[in-house]
Short mmCIF file of C-alpha atoms in Angstrom, two decimals:
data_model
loop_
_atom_site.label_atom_id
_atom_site.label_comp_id
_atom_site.label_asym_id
_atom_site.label_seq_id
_atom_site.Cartn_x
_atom_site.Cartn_y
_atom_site.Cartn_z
CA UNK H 8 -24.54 -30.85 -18.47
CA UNK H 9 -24.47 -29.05 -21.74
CA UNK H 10 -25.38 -30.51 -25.14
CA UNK H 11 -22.64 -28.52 -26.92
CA UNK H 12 -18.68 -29.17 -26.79
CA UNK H 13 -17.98 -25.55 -25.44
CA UNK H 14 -20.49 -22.86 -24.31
CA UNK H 15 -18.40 -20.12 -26.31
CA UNK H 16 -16.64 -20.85 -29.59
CA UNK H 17 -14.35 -17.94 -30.64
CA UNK H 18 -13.51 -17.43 -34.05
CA UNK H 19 -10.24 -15.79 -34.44
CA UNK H 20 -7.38 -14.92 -31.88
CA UNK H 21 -6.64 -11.49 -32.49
CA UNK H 22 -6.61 -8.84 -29.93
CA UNK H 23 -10.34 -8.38 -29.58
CA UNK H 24 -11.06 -12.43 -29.87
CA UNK H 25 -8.37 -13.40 -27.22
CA UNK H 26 -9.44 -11.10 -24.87
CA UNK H 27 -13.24 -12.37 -25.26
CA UNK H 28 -12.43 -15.98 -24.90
CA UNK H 29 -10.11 -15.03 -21.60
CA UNK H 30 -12.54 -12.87 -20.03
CA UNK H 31 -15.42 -15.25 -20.56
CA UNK H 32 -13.24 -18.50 -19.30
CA UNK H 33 -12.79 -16.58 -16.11
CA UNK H 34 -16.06 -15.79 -15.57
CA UNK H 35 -16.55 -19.94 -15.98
CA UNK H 36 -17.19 -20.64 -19.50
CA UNK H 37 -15.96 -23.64 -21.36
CA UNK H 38 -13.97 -21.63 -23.72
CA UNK H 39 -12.48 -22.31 -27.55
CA UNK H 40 -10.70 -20.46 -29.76
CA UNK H 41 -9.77 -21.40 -33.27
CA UNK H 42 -6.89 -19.54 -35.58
CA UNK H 43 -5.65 -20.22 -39.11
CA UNK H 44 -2.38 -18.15 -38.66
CA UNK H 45 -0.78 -16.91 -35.76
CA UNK H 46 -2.25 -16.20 -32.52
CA UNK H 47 -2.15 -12.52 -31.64
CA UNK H 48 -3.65 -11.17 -34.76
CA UNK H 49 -3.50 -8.01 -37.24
CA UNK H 50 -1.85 -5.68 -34.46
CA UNK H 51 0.88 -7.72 -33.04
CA UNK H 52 1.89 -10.18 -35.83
CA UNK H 53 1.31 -7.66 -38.93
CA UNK H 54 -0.11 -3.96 -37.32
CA UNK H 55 0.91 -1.97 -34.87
CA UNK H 56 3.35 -3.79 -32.81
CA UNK H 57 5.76 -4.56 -35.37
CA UNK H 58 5.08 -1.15 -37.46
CA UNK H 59 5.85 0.65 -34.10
CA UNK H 60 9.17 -0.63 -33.76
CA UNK H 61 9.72 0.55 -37.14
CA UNK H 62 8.96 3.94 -36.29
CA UNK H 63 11.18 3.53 -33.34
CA UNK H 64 13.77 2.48 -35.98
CA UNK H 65 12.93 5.02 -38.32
CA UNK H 66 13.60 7.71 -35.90
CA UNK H 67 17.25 7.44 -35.63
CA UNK H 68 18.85 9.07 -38.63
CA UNK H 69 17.59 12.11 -37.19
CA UNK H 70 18.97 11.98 -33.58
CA UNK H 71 22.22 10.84 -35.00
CA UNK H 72 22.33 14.43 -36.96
CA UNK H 73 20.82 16.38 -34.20
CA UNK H 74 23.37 14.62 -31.34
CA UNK H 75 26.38 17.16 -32.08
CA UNK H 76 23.90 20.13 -31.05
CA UNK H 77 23.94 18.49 -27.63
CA UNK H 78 27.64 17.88 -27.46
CA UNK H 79 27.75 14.44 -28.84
CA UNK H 80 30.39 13.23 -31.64
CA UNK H 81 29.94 9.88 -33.07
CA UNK H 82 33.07 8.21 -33.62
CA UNK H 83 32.01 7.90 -37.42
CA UNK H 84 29.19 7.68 -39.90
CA UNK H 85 26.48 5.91 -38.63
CA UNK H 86 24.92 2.85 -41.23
CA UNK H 87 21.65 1.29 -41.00
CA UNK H 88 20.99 -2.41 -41.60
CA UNK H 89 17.36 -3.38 -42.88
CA UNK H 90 18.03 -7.20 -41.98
CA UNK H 91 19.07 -6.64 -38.62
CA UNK H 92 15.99 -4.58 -37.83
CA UNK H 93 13.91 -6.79 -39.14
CA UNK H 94 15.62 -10.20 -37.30
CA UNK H 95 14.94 -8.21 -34.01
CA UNK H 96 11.38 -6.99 -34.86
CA UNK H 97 10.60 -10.86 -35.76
CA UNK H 98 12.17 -12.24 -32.68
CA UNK H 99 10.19 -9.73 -30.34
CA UNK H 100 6.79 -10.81 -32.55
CA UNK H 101 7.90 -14.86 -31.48
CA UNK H 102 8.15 -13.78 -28.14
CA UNK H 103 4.71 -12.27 -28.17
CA UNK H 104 3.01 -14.84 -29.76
CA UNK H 105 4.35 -17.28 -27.49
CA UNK H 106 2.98 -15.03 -24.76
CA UNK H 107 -0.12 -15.27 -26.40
CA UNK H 108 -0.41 -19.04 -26.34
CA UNK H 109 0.47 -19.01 -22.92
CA UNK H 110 -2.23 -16.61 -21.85
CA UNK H 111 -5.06 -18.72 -23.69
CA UNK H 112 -3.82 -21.87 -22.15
CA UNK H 113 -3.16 -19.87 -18.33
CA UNK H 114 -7.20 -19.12 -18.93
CA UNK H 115 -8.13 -22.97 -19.50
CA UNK H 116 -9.30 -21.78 -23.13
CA UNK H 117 -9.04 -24.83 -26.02
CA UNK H 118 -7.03 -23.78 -29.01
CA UNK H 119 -7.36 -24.98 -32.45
CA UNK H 120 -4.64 -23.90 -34.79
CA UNK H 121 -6.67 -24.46 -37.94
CA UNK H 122 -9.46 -22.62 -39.78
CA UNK H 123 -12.65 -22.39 -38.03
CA UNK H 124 -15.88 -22.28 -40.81
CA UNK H 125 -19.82 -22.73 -39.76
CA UNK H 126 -22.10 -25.76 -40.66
CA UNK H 127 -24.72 -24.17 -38.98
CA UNK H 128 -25.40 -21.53 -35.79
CA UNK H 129 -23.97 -23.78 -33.47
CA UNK H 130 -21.20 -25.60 -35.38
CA UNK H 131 -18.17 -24.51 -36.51
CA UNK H 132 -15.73 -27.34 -38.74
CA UNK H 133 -12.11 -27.26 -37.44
CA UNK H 134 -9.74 -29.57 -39.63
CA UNK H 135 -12.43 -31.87 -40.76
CA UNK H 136 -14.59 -32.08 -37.45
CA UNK H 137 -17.49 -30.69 -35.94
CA UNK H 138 -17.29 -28.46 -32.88
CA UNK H 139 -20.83 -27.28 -31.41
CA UNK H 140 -20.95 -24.49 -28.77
CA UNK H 141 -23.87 -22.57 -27.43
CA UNK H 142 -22.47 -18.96 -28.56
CA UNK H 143 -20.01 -18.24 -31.67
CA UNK H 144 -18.15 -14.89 -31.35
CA UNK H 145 -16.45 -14.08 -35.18
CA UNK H 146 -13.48 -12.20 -34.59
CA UNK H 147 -11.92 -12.31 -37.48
CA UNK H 148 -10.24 -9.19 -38.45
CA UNK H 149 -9.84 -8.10 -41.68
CA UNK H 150 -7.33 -7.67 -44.70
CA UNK H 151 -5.27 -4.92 -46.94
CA UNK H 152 -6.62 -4.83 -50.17
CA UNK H 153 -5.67 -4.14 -53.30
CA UNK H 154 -7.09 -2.05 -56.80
CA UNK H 155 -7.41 -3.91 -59.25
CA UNK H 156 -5.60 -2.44 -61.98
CA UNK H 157 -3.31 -4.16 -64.66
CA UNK H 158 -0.17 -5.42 -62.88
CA UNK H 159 -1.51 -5.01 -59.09
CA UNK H 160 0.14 -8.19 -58.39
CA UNK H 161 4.00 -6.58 -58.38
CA UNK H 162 2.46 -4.48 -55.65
CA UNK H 163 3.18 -5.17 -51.58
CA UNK H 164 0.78 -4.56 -48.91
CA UNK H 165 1.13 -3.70 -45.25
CA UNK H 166 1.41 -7.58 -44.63
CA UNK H 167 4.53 -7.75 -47.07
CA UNK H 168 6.34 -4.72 -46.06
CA UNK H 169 7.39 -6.27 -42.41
CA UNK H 170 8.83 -9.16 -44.35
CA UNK H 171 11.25 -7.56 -47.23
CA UNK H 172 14.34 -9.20 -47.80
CA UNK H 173 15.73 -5.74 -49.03
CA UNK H 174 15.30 -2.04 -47.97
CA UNK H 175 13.67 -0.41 -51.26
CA UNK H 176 16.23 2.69 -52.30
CA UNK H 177 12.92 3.92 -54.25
CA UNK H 178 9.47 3.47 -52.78
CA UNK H 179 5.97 4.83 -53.84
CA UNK H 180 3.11 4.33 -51.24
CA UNK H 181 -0.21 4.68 -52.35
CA UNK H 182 -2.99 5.75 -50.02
CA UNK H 183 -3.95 8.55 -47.55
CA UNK H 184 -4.42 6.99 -44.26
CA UNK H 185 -3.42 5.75 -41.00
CA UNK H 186 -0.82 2.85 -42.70
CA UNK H 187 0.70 5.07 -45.31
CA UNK H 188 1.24 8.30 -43.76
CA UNK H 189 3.03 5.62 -41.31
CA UNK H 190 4.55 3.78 -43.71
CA UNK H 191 5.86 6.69 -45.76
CA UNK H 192 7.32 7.67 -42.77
CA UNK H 193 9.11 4.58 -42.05
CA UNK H 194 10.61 4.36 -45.03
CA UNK H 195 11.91 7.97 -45.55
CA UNK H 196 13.72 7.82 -42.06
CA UNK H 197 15.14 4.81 -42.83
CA UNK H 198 17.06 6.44 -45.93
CA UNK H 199 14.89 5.46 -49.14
CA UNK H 200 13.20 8.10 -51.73
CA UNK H 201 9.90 7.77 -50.75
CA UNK H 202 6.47 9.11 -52.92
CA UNK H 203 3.49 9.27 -51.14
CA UNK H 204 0.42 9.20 -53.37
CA UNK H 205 -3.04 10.20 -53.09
CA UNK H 206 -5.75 10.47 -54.95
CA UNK H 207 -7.78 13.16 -53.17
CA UNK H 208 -7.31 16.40 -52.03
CA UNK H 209 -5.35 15.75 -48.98
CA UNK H 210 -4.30 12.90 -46.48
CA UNK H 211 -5.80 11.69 -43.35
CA UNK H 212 -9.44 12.35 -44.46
CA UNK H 213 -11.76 12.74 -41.27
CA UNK H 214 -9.35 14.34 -39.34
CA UNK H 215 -9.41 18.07 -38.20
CA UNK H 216 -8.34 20.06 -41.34
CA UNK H 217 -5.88 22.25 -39.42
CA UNK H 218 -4.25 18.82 -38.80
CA UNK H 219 -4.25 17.18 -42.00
CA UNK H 220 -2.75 20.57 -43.46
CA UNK H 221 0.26 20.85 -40.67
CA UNK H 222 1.42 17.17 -41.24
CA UNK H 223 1.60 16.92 -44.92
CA UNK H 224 3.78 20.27 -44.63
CA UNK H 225 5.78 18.11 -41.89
CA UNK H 226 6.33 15.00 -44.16
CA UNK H 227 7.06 16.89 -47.09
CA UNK H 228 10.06 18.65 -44.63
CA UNK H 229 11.24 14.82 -43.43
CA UNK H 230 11.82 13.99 -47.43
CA UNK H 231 8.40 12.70 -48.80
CA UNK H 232 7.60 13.72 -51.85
CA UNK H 233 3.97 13.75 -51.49
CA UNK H 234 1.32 13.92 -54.27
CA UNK H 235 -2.22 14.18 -53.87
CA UNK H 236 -4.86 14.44 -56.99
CA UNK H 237 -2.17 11.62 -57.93
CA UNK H 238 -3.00 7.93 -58.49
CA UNK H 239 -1.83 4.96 -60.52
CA UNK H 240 -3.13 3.09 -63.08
CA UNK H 241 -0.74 0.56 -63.82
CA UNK H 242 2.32 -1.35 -62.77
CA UNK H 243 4.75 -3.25 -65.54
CA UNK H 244 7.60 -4.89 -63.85
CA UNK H 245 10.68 -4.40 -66.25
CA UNK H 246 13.53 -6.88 -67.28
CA UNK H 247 15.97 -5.71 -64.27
CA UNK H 248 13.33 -6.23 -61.58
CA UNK H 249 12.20 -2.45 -60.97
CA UNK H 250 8.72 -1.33 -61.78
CA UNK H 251 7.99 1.22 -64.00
CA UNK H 252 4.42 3.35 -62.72
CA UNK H 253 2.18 4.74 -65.14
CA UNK H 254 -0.18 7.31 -63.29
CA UNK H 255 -3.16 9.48 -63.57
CA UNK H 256 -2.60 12.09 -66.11
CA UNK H 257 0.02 10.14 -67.97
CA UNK H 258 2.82 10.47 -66.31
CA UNK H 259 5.21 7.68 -65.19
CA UNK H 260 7.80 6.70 -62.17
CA UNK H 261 10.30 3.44 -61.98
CA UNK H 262 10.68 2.39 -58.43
CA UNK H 263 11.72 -0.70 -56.61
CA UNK H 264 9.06 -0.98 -54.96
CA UNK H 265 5.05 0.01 -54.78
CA UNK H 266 3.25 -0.51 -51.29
CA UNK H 267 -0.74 -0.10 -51.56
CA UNK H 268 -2.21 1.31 -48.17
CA UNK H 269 -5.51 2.06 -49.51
CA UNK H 270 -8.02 0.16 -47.70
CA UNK H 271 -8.56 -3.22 -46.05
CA UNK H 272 -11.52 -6.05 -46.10
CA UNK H 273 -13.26 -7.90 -43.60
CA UNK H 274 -12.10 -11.80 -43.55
CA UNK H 275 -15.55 -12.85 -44.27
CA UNK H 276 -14.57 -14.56 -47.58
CA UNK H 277 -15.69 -18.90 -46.95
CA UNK H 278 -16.40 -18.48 -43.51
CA UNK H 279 -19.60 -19.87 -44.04
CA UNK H 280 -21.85 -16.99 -43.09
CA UNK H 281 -24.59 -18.18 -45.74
CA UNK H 282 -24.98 -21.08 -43.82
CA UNK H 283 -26.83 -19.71 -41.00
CA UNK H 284 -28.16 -16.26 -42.53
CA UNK H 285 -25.90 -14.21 -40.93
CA UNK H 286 -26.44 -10.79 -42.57
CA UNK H 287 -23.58 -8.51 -43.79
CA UNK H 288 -22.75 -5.17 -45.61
CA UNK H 289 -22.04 -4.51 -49.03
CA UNK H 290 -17.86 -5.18 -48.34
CA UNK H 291 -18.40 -8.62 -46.67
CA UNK H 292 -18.34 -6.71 -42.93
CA UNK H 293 -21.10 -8.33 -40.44
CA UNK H 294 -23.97 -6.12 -38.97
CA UNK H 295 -24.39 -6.46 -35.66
CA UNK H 296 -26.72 -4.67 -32.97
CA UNK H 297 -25.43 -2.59 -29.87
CA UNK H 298 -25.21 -5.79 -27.67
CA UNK H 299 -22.62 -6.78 -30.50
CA UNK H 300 -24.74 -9.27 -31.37
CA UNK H 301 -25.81 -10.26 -35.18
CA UNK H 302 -28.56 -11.29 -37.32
CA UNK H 303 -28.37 -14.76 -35.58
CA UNK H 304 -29.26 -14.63 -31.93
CA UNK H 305 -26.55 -16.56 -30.72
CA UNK H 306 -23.60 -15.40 -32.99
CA UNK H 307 -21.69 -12.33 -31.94
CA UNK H 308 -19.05 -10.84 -33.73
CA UNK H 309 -16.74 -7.77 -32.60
CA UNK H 310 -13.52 -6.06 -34.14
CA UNK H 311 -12.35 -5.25 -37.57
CA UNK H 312 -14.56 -7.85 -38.72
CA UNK H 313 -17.69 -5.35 -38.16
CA UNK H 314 -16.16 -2.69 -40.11
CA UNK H 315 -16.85 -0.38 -37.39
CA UNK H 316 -13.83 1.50 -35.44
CA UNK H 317 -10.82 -0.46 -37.28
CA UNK H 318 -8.71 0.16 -34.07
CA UNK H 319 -7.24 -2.62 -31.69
CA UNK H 320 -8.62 -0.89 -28.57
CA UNK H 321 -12.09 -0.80 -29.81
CA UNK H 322 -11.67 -4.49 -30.48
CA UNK H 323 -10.47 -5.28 -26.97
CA UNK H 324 -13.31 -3.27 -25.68
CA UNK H 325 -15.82 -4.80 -27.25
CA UNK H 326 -14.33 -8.13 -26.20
CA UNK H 327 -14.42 -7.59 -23.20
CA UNK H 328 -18.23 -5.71 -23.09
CA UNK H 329 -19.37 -9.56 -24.69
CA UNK H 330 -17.95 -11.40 -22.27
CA UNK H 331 -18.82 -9.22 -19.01
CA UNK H 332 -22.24 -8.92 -20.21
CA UNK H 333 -23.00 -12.52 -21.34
CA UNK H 334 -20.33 -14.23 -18.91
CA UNK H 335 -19.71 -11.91 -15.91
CA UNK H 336 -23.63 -10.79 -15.11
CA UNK H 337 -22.09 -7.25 -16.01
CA UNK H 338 -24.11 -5.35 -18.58
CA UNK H 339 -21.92 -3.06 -20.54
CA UNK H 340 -22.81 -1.25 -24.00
CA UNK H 341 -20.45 -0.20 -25.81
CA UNK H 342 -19.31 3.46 -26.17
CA UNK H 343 -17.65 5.26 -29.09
CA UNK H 344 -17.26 8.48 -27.72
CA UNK H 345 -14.69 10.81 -28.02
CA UNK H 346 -12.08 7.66 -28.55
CA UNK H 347 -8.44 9.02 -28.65
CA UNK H 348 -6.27 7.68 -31.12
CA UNK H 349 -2.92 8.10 -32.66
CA UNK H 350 -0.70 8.10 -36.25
CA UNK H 351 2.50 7.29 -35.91
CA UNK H 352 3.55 9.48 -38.78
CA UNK H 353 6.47 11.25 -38.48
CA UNK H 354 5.79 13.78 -36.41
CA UNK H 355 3.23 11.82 -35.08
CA UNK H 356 -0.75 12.71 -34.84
CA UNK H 357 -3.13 12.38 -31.74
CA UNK H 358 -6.44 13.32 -31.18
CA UNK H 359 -9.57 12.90 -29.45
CA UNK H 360 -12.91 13.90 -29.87
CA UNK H 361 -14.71 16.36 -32.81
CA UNK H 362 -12.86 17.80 -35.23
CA UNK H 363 -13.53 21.69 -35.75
CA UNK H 364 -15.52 20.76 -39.18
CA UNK H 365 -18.03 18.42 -37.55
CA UNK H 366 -18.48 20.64 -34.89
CA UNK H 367 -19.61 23.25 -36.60
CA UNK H 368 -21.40 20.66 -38.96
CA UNK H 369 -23.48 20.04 -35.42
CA UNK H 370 -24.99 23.36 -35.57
CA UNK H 371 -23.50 25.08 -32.59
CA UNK H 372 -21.28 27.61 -31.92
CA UNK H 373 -17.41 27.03 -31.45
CA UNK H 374 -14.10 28.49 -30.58
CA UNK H 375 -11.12 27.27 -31.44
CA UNK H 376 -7.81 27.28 -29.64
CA UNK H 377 -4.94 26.83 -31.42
CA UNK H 378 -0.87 27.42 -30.78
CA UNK H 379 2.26 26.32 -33.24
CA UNK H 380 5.45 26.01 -32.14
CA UNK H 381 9.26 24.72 -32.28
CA UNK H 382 9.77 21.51 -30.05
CA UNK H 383 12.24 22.47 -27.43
CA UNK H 384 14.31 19.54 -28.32
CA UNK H 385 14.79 21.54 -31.51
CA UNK H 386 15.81 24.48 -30.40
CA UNK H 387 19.83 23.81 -30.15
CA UNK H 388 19.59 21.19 -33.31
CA UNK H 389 18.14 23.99 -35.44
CA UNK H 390 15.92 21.42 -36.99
CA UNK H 391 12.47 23.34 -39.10
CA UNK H 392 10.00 21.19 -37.50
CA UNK H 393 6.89 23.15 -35.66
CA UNK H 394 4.06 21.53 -33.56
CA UNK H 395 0.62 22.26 -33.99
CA UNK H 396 -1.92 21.84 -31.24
CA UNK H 397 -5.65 22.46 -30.84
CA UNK H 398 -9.15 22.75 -29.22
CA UNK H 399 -12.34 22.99 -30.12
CA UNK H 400 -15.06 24.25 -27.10
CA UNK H 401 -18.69 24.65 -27.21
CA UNK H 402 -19.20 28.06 -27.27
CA UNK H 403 -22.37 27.93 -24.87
CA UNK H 404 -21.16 25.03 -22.26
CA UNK H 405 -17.52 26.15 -22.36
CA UNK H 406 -17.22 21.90 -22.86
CA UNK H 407 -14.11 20.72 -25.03
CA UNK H 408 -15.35 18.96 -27.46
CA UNK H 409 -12.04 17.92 -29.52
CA UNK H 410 -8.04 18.31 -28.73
CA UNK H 411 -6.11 17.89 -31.73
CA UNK H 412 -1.32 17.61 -31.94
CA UNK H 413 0.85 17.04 -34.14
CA UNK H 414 4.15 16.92 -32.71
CA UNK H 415 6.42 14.69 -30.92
CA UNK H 416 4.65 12.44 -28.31
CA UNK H 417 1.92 13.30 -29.79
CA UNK H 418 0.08 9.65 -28.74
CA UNK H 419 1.57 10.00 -25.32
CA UNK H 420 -0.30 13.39 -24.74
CA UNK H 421 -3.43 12.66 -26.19
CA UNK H 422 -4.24 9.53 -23.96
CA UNK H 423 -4.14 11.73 -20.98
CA UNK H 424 -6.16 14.93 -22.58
CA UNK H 425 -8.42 12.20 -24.09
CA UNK H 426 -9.83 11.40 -20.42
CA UNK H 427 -10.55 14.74 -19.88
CA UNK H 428 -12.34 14.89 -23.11
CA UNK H 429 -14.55 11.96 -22.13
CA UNK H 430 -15.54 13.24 -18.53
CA UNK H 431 -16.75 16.80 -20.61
CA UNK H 432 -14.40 18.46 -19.15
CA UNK H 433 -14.75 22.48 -19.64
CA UNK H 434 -11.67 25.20 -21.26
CA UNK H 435 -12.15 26.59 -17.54
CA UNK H 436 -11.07 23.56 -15.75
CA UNK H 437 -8.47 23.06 -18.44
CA UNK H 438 -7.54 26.79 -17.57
CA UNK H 439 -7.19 25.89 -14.09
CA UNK H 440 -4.88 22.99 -14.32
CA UNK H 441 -1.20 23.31 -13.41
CA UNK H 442 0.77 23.22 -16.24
CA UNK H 443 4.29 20.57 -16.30
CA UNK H 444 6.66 22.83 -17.53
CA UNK H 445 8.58 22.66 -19.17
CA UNK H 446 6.57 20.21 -21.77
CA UNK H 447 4.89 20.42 -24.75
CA UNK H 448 1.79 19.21 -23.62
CA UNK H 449 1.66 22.17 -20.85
CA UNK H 450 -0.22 23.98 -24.23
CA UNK H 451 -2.86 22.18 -23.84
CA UNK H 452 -3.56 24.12 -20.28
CA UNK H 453 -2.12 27.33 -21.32
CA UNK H 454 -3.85 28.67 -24.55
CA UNK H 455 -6.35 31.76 -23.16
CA UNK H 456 -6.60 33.45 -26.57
CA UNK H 457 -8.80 32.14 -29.05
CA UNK H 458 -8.60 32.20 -32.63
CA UNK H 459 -9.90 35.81 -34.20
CA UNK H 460 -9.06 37.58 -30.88
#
């Protein structure tokens, strides 16, 4: 019999912790799993789930105005209501969650709805009592921050943007990633003046240039007015309730509303990590080893938490590589190769592998593939929106070592091209596929000239 209460104590039921404490209960393990807020985590309480039905929501306005190109007439002027999207995005995130709780209980894991902190490496204190377990996996997650600048606290985050009681008619969103390219986005198809801002050179840094150039043209066509070389300094909430801006250079804005998207923190704040010497970055993230493992032999930690790949899949992954390697007799490292992934801007972004700059940054010879063009479902609407779509190939293996879109379905094309990426698939055997026509993701198969020639 063991000395501890469980043999795997999971800290955290997000995406990557659930799937950990599932995967090792099958495999036999007397499983726990503690969380302070609701079980599903970041992505489907507060991330992607809910902001991808907002993009689904978001999209509307424009098939409404494209619909009499195709023959349709609405019987009248279509109207949006904010509440009613968000009442149905909150009753599909119940229904999850309770899906959620019924998966950890179908896998004989032991919930604890309350904060889970350590006493030492093999006890954690839920509500006032000791819980031992051989292994701890942290799983965490992590949180939006904010600058701190005079007035930050008028501001909204990701987190409070899913839950406004109004639709803002004027909206700034700070930041230059994944959340506000999204977010800006969301909010300009749903009908409000929306200023992106950011304070480098472009968005989306770390993606292919070509890319990052093609969608800010793109938003700036769906009504964003974005700004880069643009940040703010301070926030001063005025006697009618709006907020007056005051941003780099001097200048000033009055909006309704200000959404920060510029970064986001591990949830390593009191969890107690000083208690047992586990060892962590400058931002509060946990190092841990390629067996996911961290400074504490038994303690294991995977996800956002790490500060690695901030993407849901990842975290599943790992999850799941923990628990088949300590649980299921299955050794399996972790691999971050070529991993696909997607923005859901509007048009949206997917891509997969190296971007053209850190190819060449490698040292080795590239060409480059690249086509533009009108979505066919644009061509009777009229509507000025052009999709961009690239490859990058080893010049000496012929191997493709990045595919790059922006256009519509842009996710749904890249998961596909993204196995082919990962197997090292060659421009030849690209060449030699059959394209689906017609599609837009029949380019991919179809470019033969590259760049210069």
């Amino acid at each position: 019999m063991s000395d501890y209460d469980f043999d795997l104590f999971v800290i955290g039921a997000g995406s990557g912790g659930v799937r950990a404490a599932r995967v090792a209960s099958g495999y036999g393990a007397k499983v726990a799993i503690a969380e302070e807020s609701r079980v599903g985590g970041t992505c489907v309480i507060r991330g992607c789930v809910p902001k991808k039905l907002l993009v689904y929501g978001a999209h509307f306005a424009e098939d409404f105005e494209d619909a009499s190109a195709y023959g349709w007439a609405l019987p009248g002027e279509p109207t949006f209501s904010w509440k009613t999207l968000i009442a149905n995005k909150d009753k599909e995130i119940d229904r999850l969650n309770g899906i959620y709780h019924k998966l950890l209980a179908g896998s004989n894991v032991t919930l604890f709805e309350h904060r889970a902190t350590f006493k030492d490496a093999h006890t954690v204190v839920v509500d006032g009592k000791d819980v031992t377990a051989e292994r701890i996996l942290i799983a965490v997650g992590g949180h939006p921050t904010t600058p701190d600048i005079p007035g930050a606290e008028h501001a909204i985050t990701s987190n409070e943007a899913f839950h406004l009681e109004e639709q803002p008619k004027r909206i700034v969103v700070v930041g230059g990633g994944y959340i506000a390219v999204e977010f800006a986005g969301i909010f300009a198809g749903l009908g409000s003046q929306v200023t992106q801002l950011y304070r480098s050179e472009q968005i989306l840094r770390g993606f292919d240039n070509d890319i990052r150039n093609h969608l800010a043209e793109e938003i700036v066509k769906k009504g964003v007015d974005l700004r880069v070389n643009t940040n703010v300094t301070a926030i001063t909430k005025q006697s009618d309730g709006t907020l007056k801006l005051t941003l780099t250079g001097g200048g000033e804005m009055e909006v309704d509303a200000i959404m920060f998207a510029t970064g986001r923190a591990p949830n390593t704040k009191g969890l107690g990590l000083e208690q047992v010497g586990i060892d962590t970055k400058d931002n509060g993230a946990i190092k841990i080893n390629k067996g996911l493992q961290t400074s504490v032999e038994n303690i294991y930690a995977v996800g956002d938490v790490t500060d690695h790949v901030q993407l849901t899949p990842i975290a599943i992954k790992e999850g799941m590589a923990f628990a088949d390697t300590i649980y299921g007799g299955k050794p399996s490292a972790m691999s971050y190769h070529a991993i696909p992934t997607a923005v859901f801007s509007q048009p949206p972004v997917g891509t997969v592998g190296l971007s053209e700059e850190e190819a060449r940054a490698k040292g080795g010879e590239v060409v480059i593939y690249k086509s533009t063009f009108k979505p066919m479902r644009h061509t009777l609407s009229g509507r000025d929106e052009k999709t961009l779509m690239k490859l990058i190939v080893d010049k000496t293996t012929d191997v493709v070592l990045g595919a790059h879109m922006v256009g519509p379905d842009a996710a749904e094309i890249i998961q596909g091209i993204g196995i082919a990426v990962r197997m090292g698939a060659t421009k030849a055997q690209f060449d030699q596929t059959v394209a689906v026509h017609p599609s837009a993701a029949e380019e991919f198969v179809t470019m033969r000239f590259p760049v210069g020639d």
